[in-house]
Short mmCIF file of C-alpha atoms in Angstrom, two decimals:
data_model
loop_
_atom_site.label_atom_id
_atom_site.label_comp_id
_atom_site.label_asym_id
_atom_site.label_seq_id
_atom_site.Cartn_x
_atom_site.Cartn_y
_atom_site.Cartn_z
CA MET A 102 224.79 56.77 -51.35
CA THR A 103 221.14 55.65 -52.64
CA ASP A 104 219.10 53.12 -50.94
CA PHE A 105 219.10 49.57 -51.58
CA VAL A 106 215.96 48.64 -53.32
CA GLU A 107 215.92 44.96 -53.97
CA LYS A 108 214.92 42.72 -51.02
CA PRO A 109 217.76 41.30 -49.05
CA ILE A 110 218.76 37.67 -49.23
CA SER A 111 221.20 35.44 -47.54
CA PHE A 112 223.67 33.87 -49.66
CA TRP A 113 223.51 30.38 -47.95
CA ILE A 114 219.88 30.34 -48.81
CA ASP A 115 220.06 31.53 -52.32
CA SER A 116 222.78 29.26 -53.31
CA THR A 117 220.86 26.19 -52.27
CA PRO A 118 217.67 24.66 -53.16
CA GLN A 119 214.47 25.07 -51.16
CA SER A 120 213.84 22.22 -49.08
CA GLN A 121 210.71 20.21 -49.69
CA PHE A 122 209.81 18.34 -46.31
CA PRO A 123 205.88 17.90 -45.70
CA SER A 124 203.81 19.73 -43.24
CA LEU A 125 202.64 17.93 -40.28
CA GLN A 126 198.97 16.71 -40.97
CA GLY A 127 197.08 15.02 -37.92
CA SER A 128 199.19 13.35 -35.23
CA VAL A 129 202.40 11.57 -34.73
CA SER A 130 204.03 10.09 -31.88
CA VAL A 131 207.75 10.05 -31.56
CA ASP A 132 210.50 9.83 -28.41
CA VAL A 133 211.42 13.20 -28.90
CA ALA A 134 210.01 16.44 -30.56
CA ILE A 135 212.41 19.38 -31.58
CA VAL A 136 210.86 22.65 -32.02
CA GLY A 137 213.02 24.58 -34.75
CA ALA A 138 215.10 23.40 -37.57
CA GLY A 139 218.36 25.58 -37.18
CA ILE A 140 221.77 24.18 -36.04
CA ALA A 141 220.74 23.31 -32.60
CA GLY A 142 217.75 21.60 -33.41
CA ILE A 143 219.09 19.76 -36.45
CA THR A 144 222.37 18.86 -34.48
CA ALA A 145 220.13 17.18 -31.69
CA ALA A 146 217.67 15.62 -34.06
CA THR A 147 221.01 14.08 -35.88
CA LEU A 148 222.55 12.80 -32.72
CA LEU A 149 219.45 11.35 -31.02
CA LYS A 150 218.32 9.26 -33.99
CA ARG A 151 221.86 8.13 -34.31
CA ALA A 152 221.51 7.08 -30.95
CA GLY A 153 218.47 4.95 -31.66
CA LYS A 154 215.67 7.61 -30.74
CA THR A 155 212.75 8.63 -32.88
CA VAL A 156 212.51 12.11 -33.56
CA ALA A 157 210.28 14.84 -35.26
CA VAL A 158 211.70 18.06 -36.19
CA ILE A 159 208.93 20.93 -36.36
CA GLU A 160 209.75 24.08 -38.51
CA ALA A 161 207.43 27.04 -38.79
CA ALA A 162 209.23 28.11 -42.22
CA ARG A 163 212.20 25.93 -44.12
CA VAL A 164 215.13 24.07 -42.67
CA GLY A 165 218.19 26.49 -42.06
CA THR A 166 216.40 29.91 -43.05
CA GLY A 167 216.03 31.41 -39.78
CA VAL A 168 219.18 32.90 -37.67
CA SER A 169 221.22 29.65 -38.92
CA GLY A 170 220.73 30.48 -42.51
CA HIS A 171 221.95 34.19 -42.16
CA THR A 172 225.08 33.51 -39.86
CA THR A 173 228.58 34.40 -41.15
CA ALA A 174 229.22 30.60 -40.65
CA LYS A 175 232.29 30.34 -38.48
CA VAL A 176 232.63 27.72 -36.21
CA THR A 177 234.94 28.40 -33.66
CA ALA A 178 235.87 28.59 -29.99
CA LEU A 179 237.48 31.98 -30.33
CA HIS A 180 234.73 34.31 -29.55
CA GLN A 181 236.08 37.88 -30.18
CA LEU A 182 237.11 38.73 -26.63
CA ILE A 183 235.40 36.46 -24.07
CA TYR A 184 237.93 34.65 -21.71
CA ALA A 185 239.64 37.25 -19.69
CA GLU A 186 236.12 38.36 -19.03
CA LEU A 187 234.73 34.96 -18.08
CA ILE A 188 237.75 34.16 -15.89
CA LYS A 189 237.06 37.28 -13.64
CA GLN A 190 233.12 36.82 -13.92
CA GLN A 191 233.00 32.90 -13.62
CA GLY A 192 236.49 31.83 -12.56
CA GLU A 193 238.93 29.97 -14.31
CA THR A 194 237.10 26.35 -14.01
CA LYS A 195 233.98 27.41 -15.52
CA ALA A 196 236.04 29.52 -18.33
CA ARG A 197 237.84 26.40 -19.03
CA LEU A 198 234.92 24.44 -19.57
CA TYR A 199 233.40 27.07 -21.93
CA ALA A 200 236.57 26.88 -23.68
CA GLU A 201 236.38 23.14 -24.14
CA SER A 202 232.63 22.60 -24.89
CA ASN A 203 233.11 25.14 -27.81
CA GLN A 204 236.33 23.62 -29.11
CA ALA A 205 234.28 20.30 -28.99
CA ALA A 206 231.45 21.71 -30.74
CA VAL A 207 234.10 22.58 -33.56
CA GLU A 208 235.26 18.96 -33.84
CA GLN A 209 231.68 17.55 -33.66
CA VAL A 210 230.86 19.41 -36.87
CA ALA A 211 234.09 18.58 -38.60
CA GLN A 212 233.36 14.92 -37.49
CA LEU A 213 229.87 14.75 -38.71
CA ILE A 214 231.33 16.46 -42.17
CA GLU A 215 234.19 13.61 -42.64
CA GLN A 216 231.69 10.68 -41.40
CA ASP A 217 229.08 11.81 -43.68
CA GLY A 218 231.02 13.06 -46.51
CA ILE A 219 228.86 16.07 -46.65
CA GLU A 220 229.75 18.55 -49.43
CA CYS A 221 229.35 22.04 -47.71
CA ASP A 222 232.85 24.04 -48.57
CA PHE A 223 234.33 22.68 -45.40
CA SER A 224 237.69 23.85 -44.77
CA ARG A 225 239.93 24.30 -41.66
CA GLN A 226 240.88 27.99 -40.79
CA SER A 227 242.49 30.05 -38.45
CA ALA A 228 240.42 32.46 -36.43
CA TYR A 229 241.72 35.97 -35.34
CA THR A 230 240.50 38.70 -33.28
CA PHE A 231 242.41 41.60 -34.41
CA ALA A 232 243.12 45.13 -33.03
CA GLU A 233 243.42 48.01 -35.57
CA SER A 234 245.21 50.21 -33.27
CA ASP A 235 246.80 50.52 -29.63
CA ASP A 236 243.38 51.38 -28.33
CA THR A 237 242.28 47.90 -28.14
CA LEU A 238 245.67 46.21 -28.33
CA GLY A 239 245.68 45.38 -24.72
CA GLN A 240 242.43 43.83 -24.61
CA VAL A 241 243.61 41.40 -27.36
CA GLU A 242 246.86 40.60 -25.30
CA GLU A 243 244.87 40.07 -22.07
CA GLU A 244 242.85 37.43 -23.99
CA VAL A 245 245.75 35.85 -25.55
CA GLU A 246 246.98 35.14 -21.67
CA ALA A 247 243.60 34.06 -20.62
CA ALA A 248 243.11 31.93 -23.31
CA LEU A 249 246.47 29.87 -22.83
CA LYS A 250 245.78 29.78 -19.23
CA LEU A 251 242.55 27.69 -20.24
CA GLY A 252 244.42 25.41 -22.62
CA LEU A 253 243.53 26.86 -26.01
CA PRO A 254 246.52 26.99 -28.42
CA VAL A 255 246.42 30.61 -29.25
CA ALA A 256 249.15 32.87 -30.29
CA LEU A 257 249.67 36.78 -30.51
CA VAL A 258 250.65 37.80 -34.12
CA GLN A 259 251.35 41.18 -35.57
CA ALA A 260 250.90 40.09 -39.07
CA THR A 261 247.94 38.64 -41.13
CA SER A 262 246.64 38.34 -44.73
CA LEU A 263 244.41 41.39 -44.23
CA PRO A 264 245.10 44.14 -46.89
CA PHE A 265 245.43 46.54 -43.87
CA PRO A 266 247.84 47.24 -40.96
CA ILE A 267 246.86 46.01 -37.62
CA ALA A 268 248.51 46.55 -33.94
CA GLY A 269 248.00 42.85 -33.31
CA ALA A 270 245.74 39.74 -33.26
CA ILE A 271 245.13 36.45 -31.18
CA LYS A 272 245.05 33.67 -33.49
CA LEU A 273 243.44 30.22 -32.83
CA ASP A 274 244.39 27.57 -35.53
CA ARG A 275 242.33 24.73 -36.93
CA GLN A 276 238.82 26.21 -36.46
CA VAL A 277 236.16 25.35 -39.16
CA GLN A 278 234.01 27.46 -41.78
CA PHE A 279 231.52 25.96 -44.19
CA HIS A 280 228.30 26.42 -46.05
CA VAL A 281 226.02 26.30 -43.32
CA ARG A 282 222.66 25.57 -45.27
CA LYS A 283 224.33 22.77 -47.42
CA TYR A 284 225.66 21.13 -44.15
CA LEU A 285 222.00 21.36 -42.30
CA MET A 286 220.10 20.27 -45.48
CA HIS A 287 222.43 17.15 -45.44
CA LEU A 288 221.71 16.30 -41.87
CA ALA A 289 217.88 16.97 -42.25
CA ASN A 290 217.82 14.64 -45.28
CA SER A 291 219.27 12.02 -42.91
CA ILE A 292 216.58 12.28 -40.40
CA PRO A 293 213.19 11.17 -41.95
CA GLY A 294 212.46 7.45 -41.98
CA SER A 295 212.17 4.64 -39.37
CA GLY A 296 209.53 6.35 -37.47
CA SER A 297 211.28 9.96 -37.48
CA TYR A 298 210.25 13.13 -39.33
CA VAL A 299 210.95 16.54 -40.45
CA PHE A 300 208.10 18.81 -40.95
CA GLU A 301 208.23 22.19 -42.32
CA GLN A 302 205.30 25.05 -42.60
CA SER A 303 204.26 24.00 -39.39
CA ARG A 304 204.26 26.58 -36.56
CA VAL A 305 204.13 25.45 -33.08
CA GLN A 306 201.37 27.29 -31.19
CA HIS A 307 202.00 25.66 -27.68
CA VAL A 308 203.60 22.85 -25.87
CA GLU A 309 202.35 21.16 -22.92
CA GLU A 310 204.37 18.93 -20.53
CA GLY A 311 202.64 15.52 -19.85
CA GLN A 312 203.01 11.73 -20.35
CA PRO A 313 203.16 12.15 -23.15
CA CYS A 314 204.15 15.73 -23.93
CA GLU A 315 201.89 17.42 -26.44
CA VAL A 316 203.41 20.16 -29.24
CA LEU A 317 200.35 21.83 -30.77
CA THR A 318 200.89 23.20 -34.23
CA ASP A 319 198.66 25.08 -36.70
CA ARG A 320 198.85 21.63 -38.69
CA GLY A 321 198.41 19.04 -36.14
CA THR A 322 200.04 17.55 -33.15
CA VAL A 323 203.06 15.61 -32.03
CA GLN A 324 203.35 13.77 -29.02
CA ALA A 325 206.70 12.90 -27.14
CA LYS A 326 208.36 11.59 -24.11
CA ASP A 327 210.65 14.82 -24.61
CA VAL A 328 210.49 18.30 -26.26
CA ILE A 329 213.56 20.33 -27.12
CA VAL A 330 212.85 23.82 -28.04
CA THR A 331 215.46 25.58 -30.24
CA THR A 332 213.66 28.80 -31.62
CA ASN A 333 216.46 31.47 -30.94
CA LEU A 334 214.43 32.76 -28.27
CA PRO A 335 211.93 30.14 -26.74
CA ILE A 336 208.45 30.63 -27.94
CA LEU A 337 207.50 29.42 -24.50
CA ASN A 338 207.53 32.26 -21.74
CA GLN A 339 207.83 30.16 -18.53
CA GLY A 340 211.44 30.23 -18.31
CA LEU A 341 211.62 34.29 -18.64
CA PHE A 342 214.53 34.08 -21.18
CA PHE A 343 213.21 37.19 -22.55
CA ALA A 344 214.54 38.90 -19.19
CA LYS A 345 217.85 37.03 -19.06
CA ALA A 346 218.88 38.20 -22.60
CA TYR A 347 218.40 40.82 -25.14
CA PRO A 348 218.24 40.44 -28.98
CA LYS A 349 220.93 42.06 -30.84
CA ARG A 350 220.79 42.61 -34.82
CA SER A 351 223.89 42.43 -37.12
CA TYR A 352 224.47 42.97 -41.09
CA LEU A 353 226.18 41.23 -43.55
CA ILE A 354 227.10 41.92 -47.23
CA GLY A 355 228.86 39.43 -49.80
CA VAL A 356 231.23 41.13 -52.26
CA PRO A 357 232.93 39.16 -55.21
CA ILE A 358 236.80 39.35 -54.70
CA ASP A 359 239.62 37.62 -56.68
CA PRO A 360 241.17 34.78 -54.65
CA ALA A 361 244.67 36.39 -55.18
CA ALA A 362 243.26 39.51 -53.01
CA ALA A 363 241.37 37.64 -50.70
CA PRO A 364 242.31 37.29 -46.94
CA VAL A 365 242.92 33.76 -45.63
CA GLY A 366 241.32 32.98 -42.35
CA MET A 367 238.24 34.09 -40.38
CA TYR A 368 238.61 37.49 -38.75
CA ILE A 369 236.64 39.80 -35.97
CA GLY A 370 237.64 42.94 -34.81
CA ALA A 371 238.04 43.93 -31.17
CA GLY A 372 236.13 46.52 -29.52
CA SER A 373 232.42 47.28 -29.89
CA ASP A 374 232.57 48.82 -33.41
CA TYR A 375 233.85 45.92 -35.01
CA TYR A 376 233.91 44.27 -38.40
CA SER A 377 233.50 40.37 -39.23
CA ILE A 378 235.49 39.18 -42.22
CA ARG A 379 235.62 35.86 -43.98
CA THR A 380 235.35 34.40 -47.41
CA THR A 381 233.50 31.53 -49.07
CA PRO A 382 233.68 29.80 -52.69
CA TYR A 383 231.65 31.97 -55.25
CA GLY A 384 232.08 30.32 -58.62
CA ASP A 385 235.74 30.87 -59.86
CA ARG A 386 235.88 33.51 -57.39
CA LEU A 387 235.69 34.11 -53.75
CA LEU A 388 232.72 35.94 -52.14
CA LEU A 389 233.96 38.18 -49.10
CA LEU A 390 231.64 38.38 -46.43
CA ILE A 391 231.63 41.61 -44.12
CA GLY A 392 229.72 41.84 -41.22
CA GLY A 393 229.06 44.49 -38.32
CA GLY A 394 226.88 47.30 -37.62
CA GLY A 395 225.05 45.54 -34.66
CA HIS A 396 222.47 46.98 -32.54
CA LYS A 397 219.48 46.08 -30.41
CA VAL A 398 216.53 45.00 -32.13
CA GLY A 399 213.79 47.44 -33.04
CA THR A 400 215.63 50.60 -31.91
CA VAL A 401 217.03 51.62 -35.44
CA THR A 402 214.86 52.71 -38.14
CA HIS A 403 217.08 53.70 -40.73
CA THR A 404 218.80 50.38 -41.04
CA GLN A 405 220.08 51.00 -44.77
CA GLU A 406 222.93 53.12 -43.29
CA ARG A 407 224.16 49.91 -41.52
CA TYR A 408 224.49 48.35 -45.09
CA HIS A 409 226.22 51.72 -46.26
CA LYS A 410 228.64 51.39 -43.61
CA LEU A 411 229.83 48.03 -44.58
CA ALA A 412 229.83 48.98 -48.20
CA ALA A 413 231.96 51.95 -47.35
CA PHE A 414 234.42 49.64 -45.38
CA ALA A 415 234.53 47.07 -48.15
CA GLN A 416 235.59 49.91 -50.67
CA SER A 417 238.36 51.58 -48.19
CA ARG A 418 239.94 48.24 -47.17
CA PHE A 419 239.60 46.09 -49.87
CA GLY A 420 238.77 48.45 -53.06
CA ILE A 421 235.35 46.79 -53.89
CA ASP A 422 232.39 48.63 -54.84
CA SER A 423 230.17 45.74 -56.41
CA ILE A 424 227.95 44.17 -53.57
CA ALA A 425 226.30 40.83 -54.86
CA TYR A 426 224.55 39.91 -51.76
CA ARG A 427 223.28 41.95 -48.20
CA TRP A 428 221.26 40.44 -45.25
CA SER A 429 221.02 40.66 -41.72
CA THR A 430 220.34 38.52 -38.70
CA GLN A 431 219.93 38.69 -34.90
CA ASP A 432 220.58 36.37 -31.74
CA MET A 433 219.96 36.75 -28.17
CA VAL A 434 223.06 37.90 -26.02
CA SER A 435 222.67 36.60 -22.33
CA PHE A 436 223.69 38.78 -19.66
CA ASP A 437 226.31 36.44 -18.19
CA LYS A 438 227.52 35.65 -21.89
CA LEU A 439 226.82 31.87 -21.34
CA PRO A 440 224.05 30.29 -23.32
CA PHE A 441 221.25 28.52 -21.38
CA ILE A 442 220.83 24.84 -22.18
CA GLY A 443 218.70 22.52 -20.32
CA LYS A 444 215.10 22.11 -18.75
CA LEU A 445 212.75 24.93 -19.32
CA THR A 446 211.96 25.67 -15.69
CA PRO A 447 212.85 23.84 -12.51
CA PHE A 448 209.44 22.45 -12.51
CA ASN A 449 209.85 20.81 -16.09
CA ASN A 450 211.11 17.37 -16.32
CA HIS A 451 210.73 16.89 -20.26
CA ILE A 452 210.97 20.22 -22.05
CA TYR A 453 214.37 21.38 -22.87
CA VAL A 454 215.57 24.74 -24.20
CA ALA A 455 218.71 26.33 -25.94
CA THR A 456 218.99 29.98 -26.44
CA GLY A 457 221.28 32.83 -25.60
CA PHE A 458 224.11 32.13 -27.94
CA SER A 459 225.55 35.62 -27.92
CA LEU A 460 226.20 35.95 -31.65
CA TRP A 461 228.39 32.57 -31.79
CA GLY A 462 225.65 30.23 -32.71
CA MET A 463 227.60 27.63 -34.94
CA SER A 464 229.46 26.39 -31.87
CA LYS A 465 227.09 27.20 -29.04
CA GLY A 466 224.02 25.77 -31.44
CA THR A 467 226.35 22.38 -32.00
CA LEU A 468 227.30 22.08 -28.26
CA SER A 469 223.58 22.55 -27.23
CA GLY A 470 222.57 19.52 -29.75
CA MET A 471 225.44 17.58 -28.03
CA LEU A 472 224.48 18.50 -24.38
CA LEU A 473 220.76 18.00 -24.82
CA THR A 474 221.12 14.63 -26.56
CA ASP A 475 223.15 13.29 -23.66
CA MET A 476 220.77 14.77 -21.04
CA ILE A 477 217.87 13.12 -23.04
CA LEU A 478 219.91 9.87 -22.91
CA GLY A 479 220.69 10.11 -19.33
CA ARG A 480 224.38 10.61 -20.02
CA GLU A 481 226.62 12.74 -17.72
CA ASN A 482 227.92 15.77 -19.13
CA PRO A 483 230.51 17.96 -17.62
CA TRP A 484 229.05 21.09 -19.21
CA ALA A 485 225.66 20.72 -18.04
CA GLU A 486 225.87 22.76 -14.73
CA LEU A 487 227.85 25.57 -16.56
CA TYR A 488 224.98 25.99 -19.20
CA ASP A 489 222.01 24.95 -16.92
CA ALA A 490 219.09 26.91 -18.35
CA THR A 491 217.62 26.98 -14.89
CA ARG A 492 220.65 28.52 -13.20
CA ALA A 493 220.42 31.73 -11.01
CA THR A 494 221.30 34.22 -13.70
CA PRO A 495 222.68 37.75 -12.53
CA PHE A 496 219.52 39.66 -13.16
CA ILE A 497 221.11 42.62 -11.28
CA THR A 498 224.18 43.73 -13.80
CA PRO A 499 224.55 47.13 -15.44
CA GLN A 500 223.67 45.54 -18.65
CA SER A 501 220.49 43.73 -17.47
CA ILE A 502 219.37 46.72 -15.68
CA LYS A 503 219.80 49.04 -18.77
CA GLU A 504 217.98 46.47 -21.06
CA ASN A 505 215.32 45.73 -18.78
CA ILE A 506 214.59 49.42 -18.10
CA GLU A 507 214.63 50.07 -21.89
CA VAL A 508 211.80 47.24 -22.35
CA GLY A 509 209.63 49.08 -19.80
CA VAL A 510 210.39 52.27 -21.35
CA HIS A 511 209.33 51.04 -24.91
CA TRP A 512 206.23 49.24 -23.30
CA LEU A 513 204.84 52.33 -22.00
CA GLY A 514 206.49 55.30 -24.03
CA ASP A 515 206.36 53.84 -27.71
CA ARG A 516 202.53 54.10 -27.21
CA LEU A 517 202.98 57.92 -27.40
CA LYS A 518 204.58 57.71 -30.85
CA GLY A 519 202.48 58.70 -33.63
CA LEU A 520 199.98 60.48 -31.49
CA GLN A 521 200.45 63.85 -33.83
CA THR A 522 200.56 61.90 -36.83
CA SER A 523 197.19 60.81 -37.85
CA SER A 524 197.01 60.39 -41.62
CA THR A 525 198.33 57.94 -44.39
CA ARG A 526 199.05 60.86 -46.63
CA ASP A 527 202.06 61.26 -44.25
CA VAL A 528 203.35 58.12 -45.34
CA ALA A 529 205.64 58.36 -48.54
CA GLN A 530 206.26 55.38 -50.74
CA GLY A 531 208.67 52.97 -49.30
CA GLU A 532 208.26 54.45 -45.92
CA GLY A 533 206.70 52.96 -42.75
CA LYS A 534 205.14 55.00 -39.92
CA LEU A 535 203.29 54.65 -36.37
CA LEU A 536 200.08 56.26 -36.94
CA THR A 537 196.94 57.00 -34.52
CA LEU A 538 193.67 56.20 -36.51
CA ASP A 539 190.48 56.16 -35.09
CA GLY A 540 192.10 56.09 -31.62
CA GLU A 541 194.22 53.02 -32.30
CA LYS A 542 198.04 52.55 -32.85
CA VAL A 543 198.62 51.17 -36.31
CA ALA A 544 201.78 50.52 -38.05
CA VAL A 545 201.41 51.81 -41.73
CA TYR A 546 203.75 50.90 -44.76
CA ARG A 547 203.34 52.35 -48.10
CA ASP A 548 204.61 50.21 -50.98
CA HIS A 549 206.21 51.53 -54.12
CA GLN A 550 203.09 51.35 -56.04
CA GLY A 551 201.52 53.72 -53.47
CA LYS A 552 199.32 51.09 -51.58
CA CYS A 553 199.12 51.42 -48.01
CA HIS A 554 199.35 48.30 -45.79
CA GLY A 555 198.09 48.47 -42.21
CA VAL A 556 198.58 46.25 -39.37
CA SER A 557 197.97 46.70 -35.56
CA ALA A 558 201.27 47.98 -34.07
CA VAL A 559 201.02 46.10 -30.82
CA CYS A 560 203.50 43.05 -30.92
CA THR A 561 201.47 39.85 -30.21
CA HIS A 562 204.12 38.51 -27.75
CA LEU A 563 203.85 40.79 -24.87
CA GLY A 564 202.24 43.90 -25.97
CA CYS A 565 205.12 46.32 -26.97
CA ILE A 566 205.10 48.64 -29.86
CA VAL A 567 206.69 47.71 -32.85
CA ASP A 568 209.12 49.98 -34.89
CA TRP A 569 209.90 50.36 -38.59
CA ASN A 570 213.18 48.68 -40.20
CA ASP A 571 213.37 50.46 -43.85
CA ALA A 572 216.14 47.91 -45.02
CA GLU A 573 214.18 45.08 -44.47
CA ARG A 574 210.81 46.60 -44.66
CA SER A 575 209.83 44.92 -41.33
CA TRP A 576 208.12 45.94 -38.08
CA ASP A 577 210.26 44.91 -35.31
CA CYS A 578 209.61 44.70 -31.42
CA PRO A 579 212.33 46.39 -29.30
CA CYS A 580 211.30 44.43 -26.25
CA HIS A 581 212.05 40.77 -27.18
CA GLY A 582 213.37 40.92 -30.80
CA ALA A 583 209.99 39.39 -32.52
CA ARG A 584 209.86 40.69 -36.20
CA PHE A 585 206.75 41.09 -38.71
CA ASP A 586 206.33 41.65 -42.48
CA TYR A 587 204.74 44.61 -43.48
CA ASP A 588 201.82 42.91 -43.84
CA GLY A 589 202.03 41.43 -40.38
CA ALA A 590 203.25 37.81 -40.86
CA VAL A 591 205.46 36.56 -38.43
CA LEU A 592 209.28 36.53 -39.51
CA HIS A 593 210.92 36.00 -36.25
CA GLY A 594 209.82 34.80 -32.44
CA PRO A 595 209.19 34.86 -30.01
CA ALA A 596 205.90 35.92 -31.39
CA ILE A 597 203.46 33.13 -32.67
CA ASN A 598 200.83 35.02 -33.89
CA PRO A 599 200.80 37.68 -36.66
CA LEU A 600 200.10 41.37 -36.31
CA LYS A 601 196.29 42.04 -37.20
CA GLN A 602 195.58 43.56 -40.37
CA LYS A 603 193.91 46.72 -40.34
CA VAL A 604 192.08 48.79 -43.15
CA VAL A 605 193.84 52.13 -43.42
CA GLU A 606 193.03 53.58 -46.77
CA GLY A 607 191.04 56.45 -46.54
CA VAL A 608 191.09 56.17 -42.99
CA GLU A 609 192.10 59.47 -40.82
CA GLY A 610 192.95 60.06 -37.21
#
């Protein structure tokens, strides 16, 4: 199978017009500044403004084009297999709060769509976690028992509309699917005015707490009593969230399918090597979205293979060869499986964060907006303690030990990569390699016209060495998930600054 040549693009972004909010110029003052225009930031801004606060949303790129614009856009309280584990690790009371808060987020999305009449391909769907074989059926049955204990109206079913047999599935009715960017754009368009703003193409460089707080960008300054940072992984390092979670990347393809042949509902497989399945309107047909292939960011160079595996699944299970879309995304997976929502540190009174959504950002991002709104308005919220961003996180777990050791290995060991490769002649067209040129570690990509593009290989976040991602043609940091294009521009935080460009043509080691 040949590699994909065209650049990946999300269906959600490709099927909506580019937003046209202004960049920040000079200085403005508001009640609440919100950094990041994904589902968490836009939800918080919407609810705060409707509660009477003035807000300013500050986005480095465009509204809904980050992680939220690359999701599967399933809004559900059924998060693959989570409840049996939560009961064991956190206890029944906390697990019930998790279930209730995520289901409340599902209803919040539905309520906003109904109240505002948002045209975003909204529909109520059943969500399923399915076991293809008896190997994972026991886990599904255990999840049914746990979810019922927590008050979720789930059921164990043996039959679905999937065109292949399963051993069983947990089913939760009346969940939500939608077109995420249509939804976010409607909410974003309702924010400006009466002292509130949405600013795009304005990258935040620093946030300083004070009276007021100051949000410093590359375009100007926003002063605010309170600041919310919703940038997937906070761009502020004080809370050490990069050590409490790890970045996981996953892949999606969109394949056209006739409605009569399409499955009904939202699906995800049990186990670690799972597939995610749902449909969305696509002209007079449907677009079947198939996701999977997850791995830690920056640890897989040949990511084309992940798309090939999804394509093979589409062909073998649905008989479809034509791929209309492909894209990838990433999220921070917290070690205790709970998001971090609340104050940045115990010493901050006016800077709030939301992170660690663990691949279920549509519900957790929404509940983040709800909870942070209550916190800023001084309202009691029963979820606050569970998701407290300053909580004592279990740093010493098998997963946390593994991930943080790997960070140390990458920080030190990756500096040895490419020491034997010291010539740009060794970089083929369409390939990226780490080279040592004039004693310096350089990341070099040769485009399909033969031109070499060189940048420093040292991530501008905390100094790890980046690695090549061939499907996205990007340099990805394996430590904390920052990503850069081949010319060094920041694609994904927590890095704020680009990789420094290097002149590499004619330079040898």
